[in-house]
């Protein structure tokens, strides 16, 4: 299959919408990362998304809507707390998990009775959903397990020849995926951290918000493999993820000691002839870290880096915590304490 590359013009977005409507796959930019879209109500089309990504079929998709009101098409249970969140954060990088209506195919939700819904801020994404005339199911537009795509070229690298079209766009503003919050139970719970933080959400709800306990865990290799003790509520959070080709190690501890140690290990490994990459984000410029992380990981792959040495982000539950969550997965939880 030849993948078309569309500049984001009105006419091209219309064509892309027709592709979605007739069951095809179109990748498109959002403010977080690029998504790989299909008609959320078409189980066969959604099946092709799993195939193109090589994604396990128990890992549900996020359904994207053009307007907040369209949430009603997907769920009957819109309580006052949910309304507060969508009023405050939509359109934007927040995904809400709610009980699904029967019209949402099991394929789309990986067999779950709930559906994840997001109203993206990106104008290109919203125009595409409108042009398709249907909500769009879209996971991140990467091969499963690889870093999420934040540039058009990342999508082309991973999916060219496997999907119908890519709408090109500017680099994604946020750079990590949306915050996912489960609103299907009595107690709201964050399943995946993002740039909308627990503090932001608590302020809007007027009450504290729980974190999926596995977000604070550091599973061993064994625990990740047998997955009996490590069971995050969002199926996607259990897989090895965001992984560069290179081995990656995170160094945690006093920031200066970490820099010294990384420099020592770098020199030592370079003497052995290994190509080493270093990731050292500032301990306060977390938005910048979010913006750069996945692109850095992919650049290291292109440069055929053998080993990536990264400094831990120490923030407890804000944007830094969300970036650190991705870094830990990229490194397969390989952390060295300095
Ligand atoms: O920013 C984003 O959210 C991007 C853009 C494209 O919108 N999308 C994205 O999708 O990151 P994906 O498929 O890569 O990640 C979706 C996450 C997975 O961890 C999945 O398991 C979880 O959301 N999820 C989806 N539906 C769920 C549900 N019904 N219950 C619990 N977790 C769910
Ligand atoms: Mg993903």
Short mmCIF file of C-alpha atoms and ligand atoms in Angstrom, two decimals:
data_model
loop_
_atom_site.label_atom_id
_atom_site.label_comp_id
_atom_site.label_asym_id
_atom_site.label_seq_id
_atom_site.Cartn_x
_atom_site.Cartn_y
_atom_site.Cartn_z
CA UNK A 1 0.00 0.00 0.00
CA UNK A 2 1.29 3.46 -0.89
CA UNK A 3 0.80 5.89 1.98
CA UNK A 4 -0.37 9.35 0.85
CA UNK A 5 1.13 12.36 2.59
CA UNK A 6 -1.37 15.19 2.90
CA UNK A 7 -0.52 18.78 3.76
CA UNK A 8 -3.20 19.97 6.20
CA UNK A 9 -5.40 21.91 3.76
CA UNK A 10 -9.20 21.99 3.84
CA UNK A 11 -9.40 19.93 0.69
CA UNK A 12 -6.90 17.31 1.85
CA UNK A 13 -8.59 16.98 5.24
CA UNK A 14 -11.87 16.31 3.40
CA UNK A 15 -10.16 13.54 1.42
CA UNK A 16 -8.70 12.11 4.62
CA UNK A 17 -12.17 12.20 6.19
CA UNK A 18 -13.51 10.16 3.27
CA UNK A 19 -10.77 7.59 3.80
CA UNK A 20 -11.77 7.24 7.47
CA UNK A 21 -15.46 7.02 6.56
CA UNK A 22 -14.79 4.20 4.11
CA UNK A 23 -12.88 2.16 6.70
CA UNK A 24 -9.30 3.31 6.00
CA UNK A 25 -6.49 4.45 8.30
CA UNK A 26 -5.18 8.02 8.54
CA UNK A 27 -2.46 9.29 10.87
CA UNK A 28 -2.85 12.88 12.05
CA UNK A 29 -1.22 15.36 14.40
CA UNK A 30 -2.68 16.24 17.79
CA UNK A 31 -1.27 18.57 20.45
CA UNK A 32 0.14 15.57 22.38
CA UNK A 33 1.49 13.03 19.85
CA UNK A 34 0.38 11.87 16.38
CA UNK A 35 -2.58 9.49 16.34
CA UNK A 36 -3.42 6.65 13.94
CA UNK A 37 -7.13 7.06 13.26
CA UNK A 38 -9.98 4.81 12.15
CA UNK A 39 -13.77 5.06 12.37
CA UNK A 40 -14.43 4.22 16.05
CA UNK A 41 -17.77 2.58 15.17
CA UNK A 42 -16.27 0.31 12.48
CA UNK A 43 -14.82 -2.82 14.14
CA UNK A 44 -13.01 -3.94 10.96
CA UNK A 45 -11.32 -0.58 10.53
CA UNK A 46 -10.26 -0.62 14.19
CA UNK A 47 -8.92 -4.15 13.65
CA UNK A 48 -6.66 -2.80 10.92
CA UNK A 49 -5.22 -0.26 13.38
CA UNK A 50 -4.15 -3.11 15.67
CA UNK A 51 -2.56 -4.86 12.70
CA UNK A 52 -0.71 -1.81 11.37
CA UNK A 53 0.75 -1.05 14.82
CA UNK A 54 1.36 -4.66 15.82
CA UNK A 55 -0.64 -3.84 18.94
CA UNK A 56 -2.00 -6.47 21.37
CA UNK A 57 -5.78 -6.64 20.86
CA UNK A 58 -6.58 -6.31 24.58
CA UNK A 59 -5.19 -2.76 24.57
CA UNK A 60 -8.12 -0.38 24.04
CA UNK A 61 -8.15 2.76 21.87
CA UNK A 62 -8.92 6.34 22.77
CA UNK A 63 -11.96 7.64 20.90
CA UNK A 64 -11.54 11.24 19.70
CA UNK A 65 -14.47 13.64 19.32
CA UNK A 66 -14.58 17.07 17.65
CA UNK A 67 -16.82 18.71 20.28
CA UNK A 68 -17.31 18.01 23.99
CA UNK A 69 -21.07 17.46 23.42
CA UNK A 70 -20.28 14.36 21.35
CA UNK A 71 -19.39 12.53 24.56
CA UNK A 72 -23.13 11.81 24.73
CA UNK A 73 -22.84 9.58 21.64
CA UNK A 74 -20.49 7.29 23.53
CA UNK A 75 -21.79 7.15 27.12
CA UNK A 76 -25.01 7.55 29.12
CA UNK A 77 -23.28 8.36 32.37
CA UNK A 78 -22.21 12.00 32.39
CA UNK A 79 -22.23 13.00 36.05
CA UNK A 80 -21.48 16.44 37.45
CA UNK A 81 -17.84 15.60 38.20
CA UNK A 82 -17.21 14.47 34.63
CA UNK A 83 -18.90 17.63 33.36
CA UNK A 84 -16.60 19.76 35.52
CA UNK A 85 -13.55 18.08 33.99
CA UNK A 86 -14.65 18.37 30.37
CA UNK A 87 -15.73 22.01 30.91
CA UNK A 88 -12.33 22.83 32.37
CA UNK A 89 -9.96 20.82 30.18
CA UNK A 90 -11.61 20.19 26.79
CA UNK A 91 -10.51 20.63 24.14
CA UNK A 92 -7.14 19.52 25.47
CA UNK A 93 -4.83 16.70 26.57
CA UNK A 94 -7.21 14.93 29.00
CA UNK A 95 -8.78 11.53 28.28
CA UNK A 96 -11.74 10.36 30.36
CA UNK A 97 -12.68 6.70 30.82
CA UNK A 98 -16.46 6.23 31.10
CA UNK A 99 -19.03 3.40 30.81
CA UNK A 100 -19.60 2.77 27.11
CA UNK A 101 -22.82 2.63 25.13
CA UNK A 102 -23.48 -0.54 23.10
CA UNK A 103 -22.86 1.36 19.87
CA UNK A 104 -19.11 1.37 20.69
CA UNK A 105 -17.72 -1.93 19.36
CA UNK A 106 -15.86 -4.25 21.76
CA UNK A 107 -12.94 -4.16 19.31
CA UNK A 108 -12.51 -0.45 20.03
CA UNK A 109 -12.41 -0.97 23.80
CA UNK A 110 -10.42 -4.20 23.82
CA UNK A 111 -13.47 -5.97 25.25
CA UNK A 112 -13.89 -3.55 28.18
CA UNK A 113 -17.27 -2.12 29.21
CA UNK A 114 -15.69 1.33 29.39
CA UNK A 115 -14.45 3.64 26.66
CA UNK A 116 -11.69 6.27 26.77
CA UNK A 117 -12.71 9.60 25.18
CA UNK A 118 -10.71 12.67 24.29
CA UNK A 119 -11.53 16.00 22.64
CA UNK A 120 -8.19 17.15 21.25
CA UNK A 121 -7.21 20.79 21.05
CA UNK A 122 -5.42 20.45 17.69
CA UNK A 123 -7.40 22.15 14.91
CA UNK A 124 -6.20 19.62 12.33
CA UNK A 125 -7.41 16.74 14.51
CA UNK A 126 -10.80 18.33 15.12
CA UNK A 127 -11.32 19.22 11.44
CA UNK A 128 -10.48 15.64 10.51
CA UNK A 129 -13.05 14.24 12.96
CA UNK A 130 -15.69 16.63 11.57
CA UNK A 131 -14.81 15.72 8.00
CA UNK A 132 -15.08 12.01 8.86
CA UNK A 133 -18.54 12.46 10.34
CA UNK A 134 -17.70 9.90 13.04
CA UNK A 135 -15.66 9.74 16.25
CA UNK A 136 -12.13 8.55 15.51
CA UNK A 137 -10.45 5.74 17.44
CA UNK A 138 -6.75 6.55 17.57
CA UNK A 139 -3.81 5.16 19.49
CA UNK A 140 -0.44 6.85 19.10
CA UNK A 141 0.82 6.46 15.51
CA UNK A 142 3.92 4.38 16.28
CA UNK A 143 4.78 0.71 15.95
CA UNK A 144 3.69 -0.81 19.27
CA UNK A 145 6.42 -0.53 21.91
CA UNK A 146 8.36 2.27 20.15
CA UNK A 147 8.52 5.88 21.34
CA UNK A 148 5.36 7.82 20.44
CA UNK A 149 5.68 10.03 17.33
CA UNK A 150 5.91 13.80 17.84
CA UNK A 151 6.97 14.70 14.26
CA UNK A 152 5.50 13.81 10.87
CA UNK A 153 8.75 12.03 9.94
CA UNK A 154 8.40 9.69 12.94
CA UNK A 155 5.02 8.49 11.64
CA UNK A 156 6.36 8.01 8.13
CA UNK A 157 9.31 6.06 9.55
CA UNK A 158 7.09 3.64 11.47
CA UNK A 159 3.97 3.29 9.33
CA UNK A 160 4.74 4.15 5.70
CA UNK A 161 3.30 1.44 3.45
CA UNK A 162 0.99 0.16 6.23
CA UNK A 163 -1.66 2.89 6.32
CA UNK A 164 -3.65 4.90 3.75
CA UNK A 165 -2.51 8.42 4.59
CA UNK A 166 -0.67 10.75 6.96
CA UNK A 167 -1.71 14.36 7.49
CA UNK A 168 1.52 16.24 8.05
CA UNK A 169 1.71 18.90 10.72
CA UNK A 170 3.96 20.91 12.97
CA UNK A 171 5.81 19.14 15.79
CA UNK A 172 3.44 18.23 18.61
CA UNK A 173 3.29 20.99 21.20
CA UNK A 174 3.06 18.77 24.31
CA UNK A 175 5.15 15.76 23.26
CA UNK A 176 3.79 13.15 25.70
CA UNK A 177 0.37 11.52 25.56
CA UNK A 178 -2.75 12.79 27.29
CA UNK A 179 -3.52 12.31 30.97
CA UNK A 180 -5.95 9.37 31.29
CA UNK A 181 -8.45 9.52 34.17
CA UNK A 182 -10.92 6.78 35.01
CA UNK A 183 -14.32 8.34 35.79
CA UNK A 184 -16.27 5.07 35.55
CA UNK A 185 -16.05 4.32 39.30
CA UNK A 186 -17.08 6.32 42.36
CA UNK A 187 -13.53 7.43 42.87
CA UNK A 188 -11.75 9.23 39.98
CA UNK A 189 -8.35 7.66 39.36
CA UNK A 190 -5.48 8.76 37.13
CA UNK A 191 -4.35 5.80 35.02
CA UNK A 192 -1.70 7.61 32.96
CA UNK A 193 -0.03 10.88 34.02
CA UNK A 194 0.28 13.75 31.54
CA UNK A 195 0.68 17.51 31.48
CA UNK A 196 -2.72 17.95 33.11
CA UNK A 197 -1.58 17.01 36.61
CA UNK A 198 -3.35 15.52 39.68
CA UNK A 199 -3.12 19.01 41.22
CA UNK A 200 -4.85 20.63 38.20
CA UNK A 201 -7.62 18.03 38.39
CA UNK A 202 -8.04 18.29 42.18
CA UNK A 203 -8.44 22.06 41.89
CA UNK A 204 -11.28 21.66 39.39
CA UNK A 205 -13.04 18.82 41.24
CA UNK A 206 -12.57 20.37 44.67
CA UNK A 207 -11.37 17.00 45.96
CA UNK A 208 -8.20 14.92 45.81
CA UNK A 209 -7.72 12.44 43.02
CA UNK A 210 -6.23 8.97 43.33
CA UNK A 211 -3.31 7.65 41.25
CA UNK A 212 -3.28 4.08 39.96
CA UNK A 213 -0.96 2.53 42.58
CA UNK A 214 1.20 0.90 39.88
CA UNK A 215 2.30 4.40 38.79
CA UNK A 216 4.41 4.54 41.95
CA UNK A 217 5.82 1.03 41.50
CA UNK A 218 9.13 0.05 39.98
CA UNK A 219 8.57 -3.53 38.83
CA UNK A 220 11.53 -5.84 38.37
CA UNK A 221 12.13 -7.53 35.00
CA UNK A 222 10.54 -10.70 36.40
CA UNK A 223 7.44 -8.87 37.63
CA UNK A 224 7.02 -7.18 34.26
CA UNK A 225 7.28 -10.51 32.52
CA UNK A 226 4.80 -12.54 34.54
CA UNK A 227 2.57 -9.49 35.15
CA UNK A 228 0.86 -11.10 38.11
CA UNK A 229 2.00 -8.53 40.61
CA UNK A 230 2.18 -5.59 38.20
CA UNK A 231 -1.37 -4.88 37.02
CA UNK A 232 -2.06 -1.30 36.02
CA UNK A 233 -5.71 -0.54 35.26
CA UNK A 234 -5.00 0.88 31.79
CA UNK A 235 -4.02 -2.21 29.79
CA UNK A 236 -1.49 -0.22 27.76
CA UNK A 237 0.51 0.74 30.83
CA UNK A 238 1.70 -2.83 31.41
CA UNK A 239 3.61 -3.28 28.19
CA UNK A 240 7.25 -2.48 27.62
CA UNK A 241 6.91 0.85 25.97
CA UNK A 242 8.59 3.82 24.40
CA UNK A 243 11.67 1.67 24.04
CA UNK A 244 14.64 2.89 22.03
CA UNK A 245 16.86 0.27 20.35
CA UNK A 246 19.70 1.17 22.69
CA UNK A 247 20.05 -0.06 26.25
CA UNK A 248 18.91 2.76 28.56
CA UNK A 249 19.88 3.38 32.19
CA UNK A 250 18.41 6.03 34.50
CA UNK A 251 20.59 7.51 37.26
CA UNK A 252 18.77 8.76 40.32
CA UNK A 253 20.05 10.74 43.32
CA UNK A 254 21.63 14.09 44.11
CA UNK A 255 21.55 16.01 40.78
CA UNK A 256 25.25 16.93 40.84
CA UNK A 257 26.31 13.41 41.82
CA UNK A 258 24.14 12.09 38.99
CA UNK A 259 25.85 14.35 36.43
CA UNK A 260 29.29 13.29 37.66
CA UNK A 261 28.39 9.60 37.51
CA UNK A 262 26.85 9.87 34.05
CA UNK A 263 29.99 11.58 32.80
CA UNK A 264 32.20 8.83 34.28
CA UNK A 265 30.12 6.02 32.79
CA UNK A 266 30.00 7.79 29.43
CA UNK A 267 33.80 8.06 29.26
CA UNK A 268 34.29 4.49 30.42
CA UNK A 269 31.85 3.12 27.83
CA UNK A 270 33.17 5.29 25.01
CA UNK A 271 36.65 3.93 25.70
CA UNK A 272 35.18 0.48 25.12
CA UNK A 273 34.02 1.72 21.72
CA UNK A 274 30.34 2.05 22.54
CA UNK A 275 28.30 4.94 21.21
CA UNK A 276 26.73 6.73 24.19
CA UNK A 277 23.86 9.22 24.33
CA UNK A 278 23.03 11.37 27.35
CA UNK A 279 19.63 12.78 28.43
CA UNK A 280 19.86 15.41 31.16
CA UNK A 281 16.78 17.57 31.49
CA UNK A 282 16.64 20.52 33.89
CA UNK A 283 14.84 19.83 37.18
CA UNK A 284 12.32 22.59 36.49
CA UNK A 285 11.89 22.75 32.70
CA UNK A 286 9.50 19.80 32.65
CA UNK A 287 7.39 20.98 29.72
CA UNK A 288 10.53 21.17 27.63
CA UNK A 289 11.46 17.66 28.78
CA UNK A 290 8.00 16.41 27.74
CA UNK A 291 8.36 18.09 24.38
CA UNK A 292 11.81 16.63 23.68
CA UNK A 293 11.90 13.13 25.22
CA UNK A 294 10.45 10.97 22.44
CA UNK A 295 12.20 12.91 19.67
CA UNK A 296 15.52 12.51 21.54
CA UNK A 297 15.00 8.76 21.89
CA UNK A 298 14.27 8.41 18.19
CA UNK A 299 17.28 10.54 17.25
CA UNK A 300 19.54 8.27 19.30
CA UNK A 301 18.17 5.31 17.35
CA UNK A 302 18.93 7.02 14.06
CA UNK A 303 22.47 7.69 15.24
CA UNK A 304 22.78 4.01 16.19
CA UNK A 305 23.53 4.80 19.81
CA UNK A 306 24.35 1.71 21.90
CA UNK A 307 23.70 3.09 25.37
CA UNK A 308 21.55 5.95 26.69
CA UNK A 309 22.36 7.42 30.11
CA UNK A 310 19.58 9.56 31.58
CA UNK A 311 19.25 11.67 34.71
CA UNK A 312 16.05 10.96 36.70
CA UNK A 313 13.44 13.69 37.13
CA UNK A 314 12.74 13.99 40.83
CA UNK A 315 9.38 15.80 40.84
CA UNK A 316 6.73 13.84 42.75
CA UNK A 317 3.48 14.22 40.84
CA UNK A 318 3.46 17.05 38.27
CA UNK A 319 4.63 17.23 34.66
CA UNK A 320 8.08 15.98 35.71
CA UNK A 321 6.45 12.86 37.16
CA UNK A 322 4.62 12.27 33.86
CA UNK A 323 7.87 12.52 31.87
CA UNK A 324 9.68 10.27 34.36
CA UNK A 325 6.89 7.68 33.92
CA UNK A 326 7.81 7.48 30.20
CA UNK A 327 11.54 7.46 30.92
CA UNK A 328 11.17 4.53 33.34
CA UNK A 329 9.28 2.51 30.74
CA UNK A 330 11.77 3.40 28.02
CA UNK A 331 14.53 2.07 30.26
CA UNK A 332 12.55 -1.04 31.22
CA UNK A 333 12.77 0.30 34.84
CA UNK A 334 16.56 0.01 34.84
CA UNK A 335 17.49 2.55 37.55
CA UNK A 336 20.84 3.02 39.26
CA UNK A 337 20.97 4.89 42.58
CA UNK A 338 23.89 7.26 42.89
O1 LIG B 1 -2.48 11.84 23.72
C1 LIG B 1 -3.02 10.75 23.49
O2 LIG B 1 -3.79 10.22 24.32
C2 LIG B 1 -2.73 10.07 22.16
C3 LIG B 1 -3.30 10.93 21.03
C4 LIG B 1 -3.21 10.27 19.68
O3 LIG B 1 -4.62 11.28 21.34
N1 LIG B 1 -3.26 8.73 22.13
C5 LIG B 1 -2.72 7.70 22.84
O4 LIG B 1 -3.33 6.47 22.65
O5 LIG B 1 -1.78 7.84 23.59
P1 LIG B 1 -2.68 5.08 23.08
O6 LIG B 1 -3.58 4.06 22.50
O7 LIG B 1 -1.27 5.04 22.67
O8 LIG B 1 -2.84 5.04 24.63
C6 LIG B 1 -4.12 4.87 25.22
C7 LIG B 1 -3.99 4.45 26.65
C8 LIG B 1 -3.49 3.02 26.76
O9 LIG B 1 -2.64 2.90 27.89
C9 LIG B 1 -4.80 2.26 26.98
O10 LIG B 1 -4.60 1.04 27.67
C10 LIG B 1 -5.61 3.25 27.82
O11 LIG B 1 -5.29 4.51 27.27
N2 LIG B 1 -7.05 3.02 27.69
C11 LIG B 1 -7.81 3.16 26.57
N3 LIG B 1 -9.09 2.82 26.82
C12 LIG B 1 -9.15 2.46 28.13
C13 LIG B 1 -10.20 2.00 28.98
N4 LIG B 1 -11.45 1.83 28.55
N5 LIG B 1 -9.89 1.71 30.28
C14 LIG B 1 -8.62 1.88 30.74
N6 LIG B 1 -7.58 2.32 29.96
C15 LIG B 1 -7.85 2.60 28.68
MG1 LIG B 2 0.69 4.55 22.57
#
